[in-house]
Amino acid sequence: MNRRKIIKTAALAGAAVGLSACKKSPQDNAACESGQSQPVIEWKMVTTWPKNFPGLGTGAEFLAKKINQMSGGRLQVKVYGANELVPAFEVFDAVSSGTAQMGHGAAYYWKGKVPEAQFFGAVPFGMNANEMNAWLYHGGGLELWQETYQPFGLKPMPAGQTGVQMGGWFNKEINSIEDIKGLVMRIPGLAGDVLARSGGTPQVLPGAELFTALQTGTIDATEWVGPYNDLAFGLHQAAQFYYYPGWHEPTACLEAMVNQAAFDALPEDLQVVVEMATMAANQNMLSEYMANNQRALDTLQKEHQVKMKAFPQDVLETFKHHAQAVMLELSQSSELAGRIHQSYFDFAAKTQSWLSVSEMAYLQAR
Ligand code: CA
């Protein structure tokens, strides 16, 4: 469908809904009476998360609600949880094809289709949320992400950050790299490749399947997010040991993707609403995790006697060694991947220098 036709279709569809929206408020009535009623555009947002799941699912709901409010009801986004409209891992295709106008997920889920997308989800031993946002908004990262999704008719935006995650839930203690050998662990994206090179067997499963897989022994270990989310899934009832730090996800950058044709068909002010609401959602999620993680960790430790363990140094060093090789290999997979790798690590080197005399120095000093 060409752009003109989409605009016409959206306007016609909206006009009918617009009439019924005429009695909502005095302002609406005034606009209706003067014949200035704006069409209402209805979008579907498909997500990779269970409906209203803390942080991730609620982040998608927050975004939809803000778009609805900031647009004065002219752009109404309805959120669908995983499997409500499409399965979790079909979100990318559903938005690309226009089945839904918007999607909410994480870029590393699409590694089989778009290897370069992994730079925008989570990079093992990579940048944290603060650095990631700086790179995306002010370091050329977002432009590279847009270039990556452009062939699929998608416009990506960061739509939430988890902050540093936890290393995951293990049914056995990890005392050295030998204990990683043969370990079957749910761990997606680049970190999965790192685990494989370290002797483990990575699995990719949607969040909703983790508890059962861990409890039945289909997997020996799983990472998910952090205390706030892991407590909600009850993962402490399926495994004994809770490891840190989350070397594999120094933040997960969640994404909102918009069907480019649907975005282009919006009036300019609504395009800005979508972009700004997404930016607000990006910050709001990070704050939500920061506020809730320690609270949930207290519950896990005090009420459920969860055993906290730090990964041994040799395990972290082996992971880091393989992570560098995995990233280098990814950078050689395409010309675009090479440019993203260069941009990402040049930027990370700069923020590392700055952080050493700012955040890191301050955290040690206070
Ligand atoms: Ca994770």
Short mmCIF file of C-alpha atoms and ligand atoms in Angstrom, two decimals:
data_model
loop_
_atom_site.label_atom_id
_atom_site.label_comp_id
_atom_site.label_asym_id
_atom_site.label_seq_id
_atom_site.Cartn_x
_atom_site.Cartn_y
_atom_site.Cartn_z
CA MET A 1 0.00 0.00 0.00
CA ASN A 2 1.49 3.36 -0.91
CA ARG A 3 1.72 6.21 1.55
CA ARG A 4 -1.10 8.30 0.08
CA LYS A 5 -3.45 5.32 0.22
CA ILE A 6 -2.51 4.60 3.87
CA ILE A 7 -3.21 8.21 4.84
CA LYS A 8 -6.58 8.05 3.08
CA THR A 9 -7.46 4.72 4.72
CA ALA A 10 -6.38 5.95 8.15
CA ALA A 11 -8.36 9.16 7.69
CA LEU A 12 -11.52 7.30 6.61
CA ALA A 13 -11.23 4.76 9.43
CA GLY A 14 -10.53 7.57 11.85
CA ALA A 15 -13.41 9.75 10.67
CA ALA A 16 -15.97 7.15 11.69
CA VAL A 17 -14.43 6.71 15.14
CA GLY A 18 -13.99 10.49 15.42
CA LEU A 19 -17.73 11.06 15.43
CA SER A 20 -18.21 8.82 18.43
CA ALA A 21 -15.35 10.61 20.23
CA CYS A 22 -17.19 13.93 19.96
CA LYS A 23 -18.80 13.99 23.39
CA LYS A 24 -15.80 13.19 25.55
CA SER A 25 -14.96 16.66 26.85
CA PRO A 26 -15.98 20.31 26.45
CA GLN A 27 -12.93 20.81 24.21
CA ASP A 28 -13.98 17.90 22.03
CA ASN A 29 -17.49 19.26 21.79
CA ALA A 30 -16.22 22.69 20.81
CA ALA A 31 -14.02 21.11 18.14
CA CYS A 32 -16.89 18.94 16.92
CA GLU A 33 -19.33 21.85 16.72
CA SER A 34 -16.88 23.95 14.78
CA GLY A 35 -16.30 21.02 12.43
CA GLN A 36 -12.65 20.60 13.44
CA SER A 37 -12.97 17.09 14.81
CA GLN A 38 -9.70 15.22 14.40
CA PRO A 39 -9.78 11.64 13.20
CA VAL A 40 -8.97 8.98 15.79
CA ILE A 41 -6.28 6.55 14.71
CA GLU A 42 -6.24 3.12 16.29
CA TRP A 43 -3.02 1.12 16.58
CA LYS A 44 -2.26 -2.32 17.89
CA MET A 45 0.91 -2.88 19.95
CA VAL A 46 2.10 -6.48 20.13
CA THR A 47 4.63 -7.40 22.80
CA THR A 48 7.02 -10.19 23.69
CA TRP A 49 5.96 -10.01 27.36
CA PRO A 50 3.16 -11.53 29.38
CA LYS A 51 0.38 -8.94 29.67
CA ASN A 52 1.15 -6.42 32.44
CA PHE A 53 4.28 -8.30 33.58
CA PRO A 54 6.15 -6.01 36.07
CA GLY A 55 8.50 -3.58 34.35
CA LEU A 56 8.38 -5.06 30.86
CA GLY A 57 4.65 -5.53 30.25
CA THR A 58 3.74 -2.52 32.39
CA GLY A 59 6.35 -0.55 30.43
CA ALA A 60 4.46 -1.31 27.23
CA GLU A 61 1.18 -0.28 28.90
CA PHE A 62 2.79 2.95 30.18
CA LEU A 63 3.89 3.79 26.65
CA ALA A 64 0.46 3.12 25.13
CA LYS A 65 -1.26 5.15 27.84
CA LYS A 66 1.08 8.13 27.40
CA ILE A 67 0.56 8.12 23.63
CA ASN A 68 -3.21 8.06 24.15
CA GLN A 69 -3.05 10.92 26.68
CA MET A 70 -0.46 13.09 24.93
CA SER A 71 -2.36 12.83 21.65
CA GLY A 72 -5.60 13.91 23.35
CA GLY A 73 -7.11 10.57 22.34
CA ARG A 74 -6.34 11.04 18.65
CA LEU A 75 -3.92 8.11 18.59
CA GLN A 76 -5.17 5.16 20.59
CA VAL A 77 -2.79 2.25 21.10
CA LYS A 78 -4.09 -1.07 22.39
CA VAL A 79 -1.53 -3.43 23.95
CA TYR A 80 -1.54 -7.18 23.34
CA GLY A 81 0.50 -9.50 25.57
CA ALA A 82 2.54 -12.38 24.14
CA ASN A 83 0.25 -14.90 22.39
CA GLU A 84 -2.81 -12.63 22.51
CA LEU A 85 -2.45 -11.60 18.89
CA VAL A 86 0.87 -13.18 17.90
CA PRO A 87 3.44 -15.33 19.79
CA ALA A 88 6.27 -13.52 21.59
CA PHE A 89 8.89 -14.17 18.95
CA GLU A 90 6.68 -13.08 16.01
CA VAL A 91 6.45 -9.46 17.11
CA PHE A 92 9.11 -8.28 14.66
CA ASP A 93 7.38 -9.89 11.66
CA ALA A 94 3.92 -8.76 12.78
CA VAL A 95 4.96 -5.09 12.88
CA SER A 96 7.09 -5.38 9.75
CA SER A 97 4.13 -6.78 7.80
CA GLY A 98 1.67 -4.26 9.28
CA THR A 99 -0.43 -6.83 11.18
CA ALA A 100 0.26 -4.51 14.13
CA GLN A 101 1.47 -0.91 13.88
CA MET A 102 3.69 -1.12 16.93
CA GLY A 103 5.71 -3.69 18.86
CA HIS A 104 7.49 -3.83 22.22
CA GLY A 105 10.31 -6.29 22.77
CA ALA A 106 14.09 -6.58 22.86
CA ALA A 107 16.31 -6.36 19.79
CA TYR A 108 18.39 -9.48 20.58
CA TYR A 109 15.33 -11.68 20.07
CA TRP A 110 15.71 -11.06 16.31
CA LYS A 111 19.33 -12.21 16.01
CA GLY A 112 18.43 -15.01 13.58
CA LYS A 113 16.96 -12.50 11.15
CA VAL A 114 19.00 -9.38 11.92
CA PRO A 115 22.35 -10.21 13.60
CA GLU A 116 23.23 -6.49 13.89
CA ALA A 117 20.15 -5.94 16.10
CA GLN A 118 22.05 -7.53 18.99
CA PHE A 119 24.14 -4.39 19.52
CA PHE A 120 20.92 -2.59 20.50
CA GLY A 121 19.63 -5.15 23.00
CA ALA A 122 22.45 -6.10 25.32
CA VAL A 123 26.19 -6.49 24.82
CA PRO A 124 28.04 -8.77 27.27
CA PHE A 125 30.47 -6.62 29.30
CA GLY A 126 29.14 -3.64 27.32
CA MET A 127 27.62 -0.30 28.25
CA ASN A 128 25.21 0.23 31.15
CA ALA A 129 21.85 2.00 30.82
CA ASN A 130 23.23 5.50 31.26
CA GLU A 131 25.95 4.95 28.67
CA MET A 132 23.57 3.16 26.31
CA ASN A 133 21.10 6.06 26.34
CA ALA A 134 23.95 8.51 25.77
CA TRP A 135 25.15 6.50 22.77
CA LEU A 136 21.67 6.10 21.31
CA TYR A 137 20.47 9.68 21.75
CA HIS A 138 23.73 11.61 21.46
CA GLY A 139 26.36 9.29 20.00
CA GLY A 140 24.91 8.15 16.68
CA GLY A 141 23.57 4.83 18.02
CA LEU A 142 19.91 5.44 17.22
CA GLU A 143 20.71 6.38 13.61
CA LEU A 144 22.58 3.08 13.21
CA TRP A 145 19.66 1.18 14.75
CA GLN A 146 17.25 2.87 12.33
CA GLU A 147 19.52 1.93 9.44
CA THR A 148 19.51 -1.68 10.69
CA TYR A 149 15.69 -1.93 10.76
CA GLN A 150 15.01 0.20 7.67
CA PRO A 151 15.01 -2.77 5.21
CA PHE A 152 12.19 -4.31 7.25
CA GLY A 153 10.00 -1.19 7.15
CA LEU A 154 10.47 -0.65 10.88
CA LYS A 155 11.37 2.38 12.97
CA PRO A 156 13.05 1.34 16.25
CA MET A 157 13.32 3.40 19.45
CA PRO A 158 14.67 2.62 22.92
CA ALA A 159 11.60 2.11 25.13
CA GLY A 160 12.95 0.95 28.46
CA GLN A 161 16.12 -0.01 30.28
CA THR A 162 16.40 -2.65 32.99
CA GLY A 163 19.76 -1.52 34.34
CA VAL A 164 22.34 -4.17 35.28
CA GLN A 165 20.69 -7.58 35.48
CA MET A 166 21.41 -10.53 37.72
CA GLY A 167 23.60 -13.40 36.52
CA GLY A 168 20.77 -15.87 36.92
CA TRP A 169 19.38 -18.87 38.79
CA PHE A 170 21.44 -22.05 38.99
CA ASN A 171 20.63 -25.49 40.30
CA LYS A 172 24.28 -26.13 41.08
CA GLU A 173 27.16 -24.06 42.36
CA ILE A 174 29.58 -22.53 39.88
CA ASN A 175 33.02 -22.79 41.46
CA SER A 176 35.15 -22.63 38.33
CA ILE A 177 34.82 -22.56 34.56
CA GLU A 178 34.70 -26.38 34.67
CA ASP A 179 31.19 -26.09 36.13
CA ILE A 180 30.02 -24.22 33.01
CA LYS A 181 30.88 -27.22 30.83
CA GLY A 182 27.71 -29.07 29.86
CA LEU A 183 25.49 -26.51 31.60
CA VAL A 184 22.15 -26.04 29.81
CA MET A 185 21.13 -22.46 30.40
CA ARG A 186 18.44 -20.19 29.06
CA ILE A 187 20.42 -17.15 27.96
CA PRO A 188 19.58 -15.32 24.73
CA GLY A 189 21.59 -13.26 22.27
CA LEU A 190 25.33 -12.72 22.22
CA ALA A 191 25.67 -14.01 25.77
CA GLY A 192 24.35 -17.34 24.54
CA ASP A 193 27.26 -17.51 22.08
CA VAL A 194 29.65 -16.66 24.91
CA LEU A 195 28.21 -19.46 27.04
CA ALA A 196 28.54 -21.91 24.12
CA ARG A 197 32.24 -21.02 23.65
CA SER A 198 32.73 -21.49 27.37
CA GLY A 199 31.39 -25.05 27.13
CA GLY A 200 27.71 -24.53 27.99
CA THR A 201 24.56 -25.06 25.96
CA PRO A 202 22.48 -21.89 25.55
CA GLN A 203 18.71 -22.03 25.12
CA VAL A 204 16.28 -19.31 24.11
CA LEU A 205 12.86 -19.48 25.74
CA PRO A 206 10.22 -16.79 26.27
CA GLY A 207 9.93 -15.60 29.88
CA ALA A 208 6.66 -17.38 30.56
CA GLU A 209 8.29 -20.80 29.97
CA LEU A 210 11.26 -20.36 32.30
CA PHE A 211 9.82 -21.59 35.57
CA THR A 212 8.61 -24.92 34.19
CA ALA A 213 11.80 -25.50 32.19
CA LEU A 214 13.93 -24.89 35.28
CA GLN A 215 11.74 -26.89 37.63
CA THR A 216 11.51 -29.92 35.36
CA GLY A 217 15.26 -29.89 34.67
CA THR A 218 14.91 -29.14 30.94
CA ILE A 219 17.45 -26.43 31.74
CA ASP A 220 20.02 -26.29 34.58
CA ALA A 221 20.04 -22.53 34.86
CA THR A 222 18.34 -19.43 33.58
CA GLU A 223 18.86 -15.75 33.57
CA TRP A 224 15.82 -13.55 33.36
CA VAL A 225 16.15 -9.95 34.52
CA GLY A 226 16.70 -9.10 38.17
CA PRO A 227 15.01 -9.46 41.57
CA TYR A 228 11.93 -7.39 40.65
CA ASN A 229 11.04 -9.65 37.73
CA ASP A 230 12.56 -12.90 38.94
CA LEU A 231 10.53 -12.82 42.16
CA ALA A 232 7.36 -12.33 40.11
CA PHE A 233 8.10 -15.52 38.14
CA GLY A 234 8.87 -17.44 41.34
CA LEU A 235 12.23 -18.57 39.96
CA HIS A 236 13.54 -18.99 43.54
CA GLN A 237 11.16 -21.96 43.85
CA ALA A 238 12.87 -23.69 40.93
CA ALA A 239 16.57 -23.09 41.66
CA GLN A 240 18.73 -22.67 44.73
CA PHE A 241 21.50 -20.25 43.81
CA TYR A 242 21.19 -16.66 42.63
CA TYR A 243 24.35 -15.44 40.88
CA TYR A 244 25.68 -11.94 40.18
CA PRO A 245 26.74 -9.81 38.40
CA GLY A 246 24.76 -9.86 35.16
CA TRP A 247 27.86 -9.77 32.96
CA HIS A 248 25.69 -10.70 29.99
CA GLU A 249 23.22 -7.79 30.28
CA PRO A 250 24.71 -4.60 31.75
CA THR A 251 21.30 -3.30 30.78
CA ALA A 252 18.68 -4.73 28.50
CA CYS A 253 17.59 -1.96 26.20
CA LEU A 254 13.96 -2.67 25.42
CA GLU A 255 12.61 -1.47 22.12
CA ALA A 256 9.48 -0.01 20.65
CA MET A 257 9.27 -0.62 16.94
CA VAL A 258 6.80 1.16 14.72
CA ASN A 259 5.69 0.15 11.25
CA GLN A 260 7.37 2.86 9.17
CA ALA A 261 4.41 3.32 6.80
CA ALA A 262 2.03 3.72 9.74
CA PHE A 263 4.42 6.22 11.33
CA ASP A 264 4.81 8.20 8.10
CA ALA A 265 1.02 8.37 7.77
CA LEU A 266 0.70 10.19 11.11
CA PRO A 267 0.45 13.98 11.23
CA GLU A 268 3.73 15.51 12.37
CA ASP A 269 2.55 16.34 15.89
CA LEU A 270 1.50 12.73 16.50
CA GLN A 271 4.87 11.51 15.23
CA VAL A 272 6.50 13.67 17.90
CA VAL A 273 4.04 12.32 20.49
CA VAL A 274 5.09 8.75 19.66
CA GLU A 275 8.79 9.65 19.89
CA MET A 276 8.49 11.64 23.12
CA ALA A 277 6.18 9.15 24.85
CA THR A 278 8.71 6.43 23.99
CA MET A 279 11.55 8.50 25.39
CA ALA A 280 9.56 8.99 28.61
CA ALA A 281 8.84 5.24 28.77
CA ASN A 282 12.55 4.54 28.34
CA GLN A 283 13.41 6.59 31.43
CA ASN A 284 10.39 5.49 33.43
CA MET A 285 11.26 1.81 33.16
CA LEU A 286 14.81 2.36 34.39
CA SER A 287 13.47 4.24 37.41
CA GLU A 288 10.94 1.48 38.08
CA TYR A 289 13.67 -1.17 38.16
CA MET A 290 15.94 0.95 40.32
CA ALA A 291 13.12 1.52 42.80
CA ASN A 292 12.00 -2.10 43.02
CA ASN A 293 15.04 -4.34 42.64
CA GLN A 294 16.47 -4.04 46.15
CA ARG A 295 13.00 -4.32 47.68
CA ALA A 296 12.48 -7.60 45.82
CA LEU A 297 15.98 -8.81 46.68
CA ASP A 298 15.23 -8.25 50.39
CA THR A 299 12.14 -10.44 50.02
CA LEU A 300 14.10 -13.15 48.20
CA GLN A 301 16.80 -13.23 50.88
CA LYS A 302 14.74 -12.73 54.03
CA GLU A 303 11.52 -14.57 53.21
CA HIS A 304 12.78 -17.21 50.80
CA GLN A 305 16.36 -17.71 52.06
CA VAL A 306 17.81 -17.41 48.58
CA LYS A 307 21.55 -18.04 48.44
CA MET A 308 23.44 -15.21 46.76
CA LYS A 309 26.66 -16.07 44.96
CA ALA A 310 29.21 -14.05 43.01
CA PHE A 311 30.65 -15.61 39.86
CA PRO A 312 34.28 -16.64 40.47
CA GLN A 313 36.88 -14.39 38.84
CA ASP A 314 38.10 -17.07 36.40
CA VAL A 315 34.56 -17.60 35.15
CA LEU A 316 34.06 -13.88 34.52
CA GLU A 317 37.46 -13.63 32.82
CA THR A 318 36.68 -16.56 30.53
CA PHE A 319 33.29 -15.06 29.65
CA LYS A 320 34.91 -11.69 28.94
CA HIS A 321 37.58 -13.25 26.72
CA HIS A 322 34.94 -15.08 24.66
CA ALA A 323 32.67 -12.00 24.60
CA GLN A 324 35.37 -9.96 22.87
CA ALA A 325 35.78 -12.70 20.25
CA VAL A 326 32.01 -12.99 19.75
CA MET A 327 31.70 -9.22 19.26
CA LEU A 328 34.61 -9.16 16.83
CA GLU A 329 33.10 -11.97 14.82
CA LEU A 330 29.75 -10.18 14.72
CA SER A 331 31.51 -7.02 13.52
CA GLN A 332 32.92 -8.98 10.58
CA SER A 333 29.53 -10.39 9.55
CA SER A 334 28.51 -7.33 7.50
CA GLU A 335 29.67 -3.84 6.60
CA LEU A 336 26.91 -2.39 8.79
CA ALA A 337 27.87 -4.59 11.74
CA GLY A 338 31.44 -3.32 11.39
CA ARG A 339 30.30 0.30 11.59
CA ILE A 340 28.03 -0.37 14.58
CA HIS A 341 30.82 -2.22 16.41
CA GLN A 342 33.22 0.67 15.81
CA SER A 343 30.69 3.27 16.96
CA TYR A 344 29.63 1.25 20.03
CA PHE A 345 33.13 0.49 21.34
CA ASP A 346 34.59 3.93 20.52
CA PHE A 347 31.76 5.43 22.54
CA ALA A 348 32.13 2.88 25.35
CA ALA A 349 35.85 3.69 25.67
CA LYS A 350 35.01 7.38 26.14
CA THR A 351 32.29 6.80 28.73
CA GLN A 352 34.54 4.34 30.57
CA SER A 353 37.15 7.10 30.97
CA TRP A 354 34.56 9.61 32.11
CA LEU A 355 32.85 7.18 34.50
CA SER A 356 36.16 6.34 36.15
CA VAL A 357 36.43 9.91 37.45
CA SER A 358 32.68 10.46 37.95
CA GLU A 359 30.17 7.70 38.81
CA MET A 360 32.69 4.98 39.73
CA ALA A 361 34.88 7.32 41.74
CA TYR A 362 31.85 8.76 43.47
CA LEU A 363 30.32 5.36 44.33
CA GLN A 364 33.60 4.34 45.92
CA ALA A 365 33.86 7.63 47.79
CA ARG A 366 30.39 7.85 49.31
CA CA B 1 17.90 -11.06 30.72
#
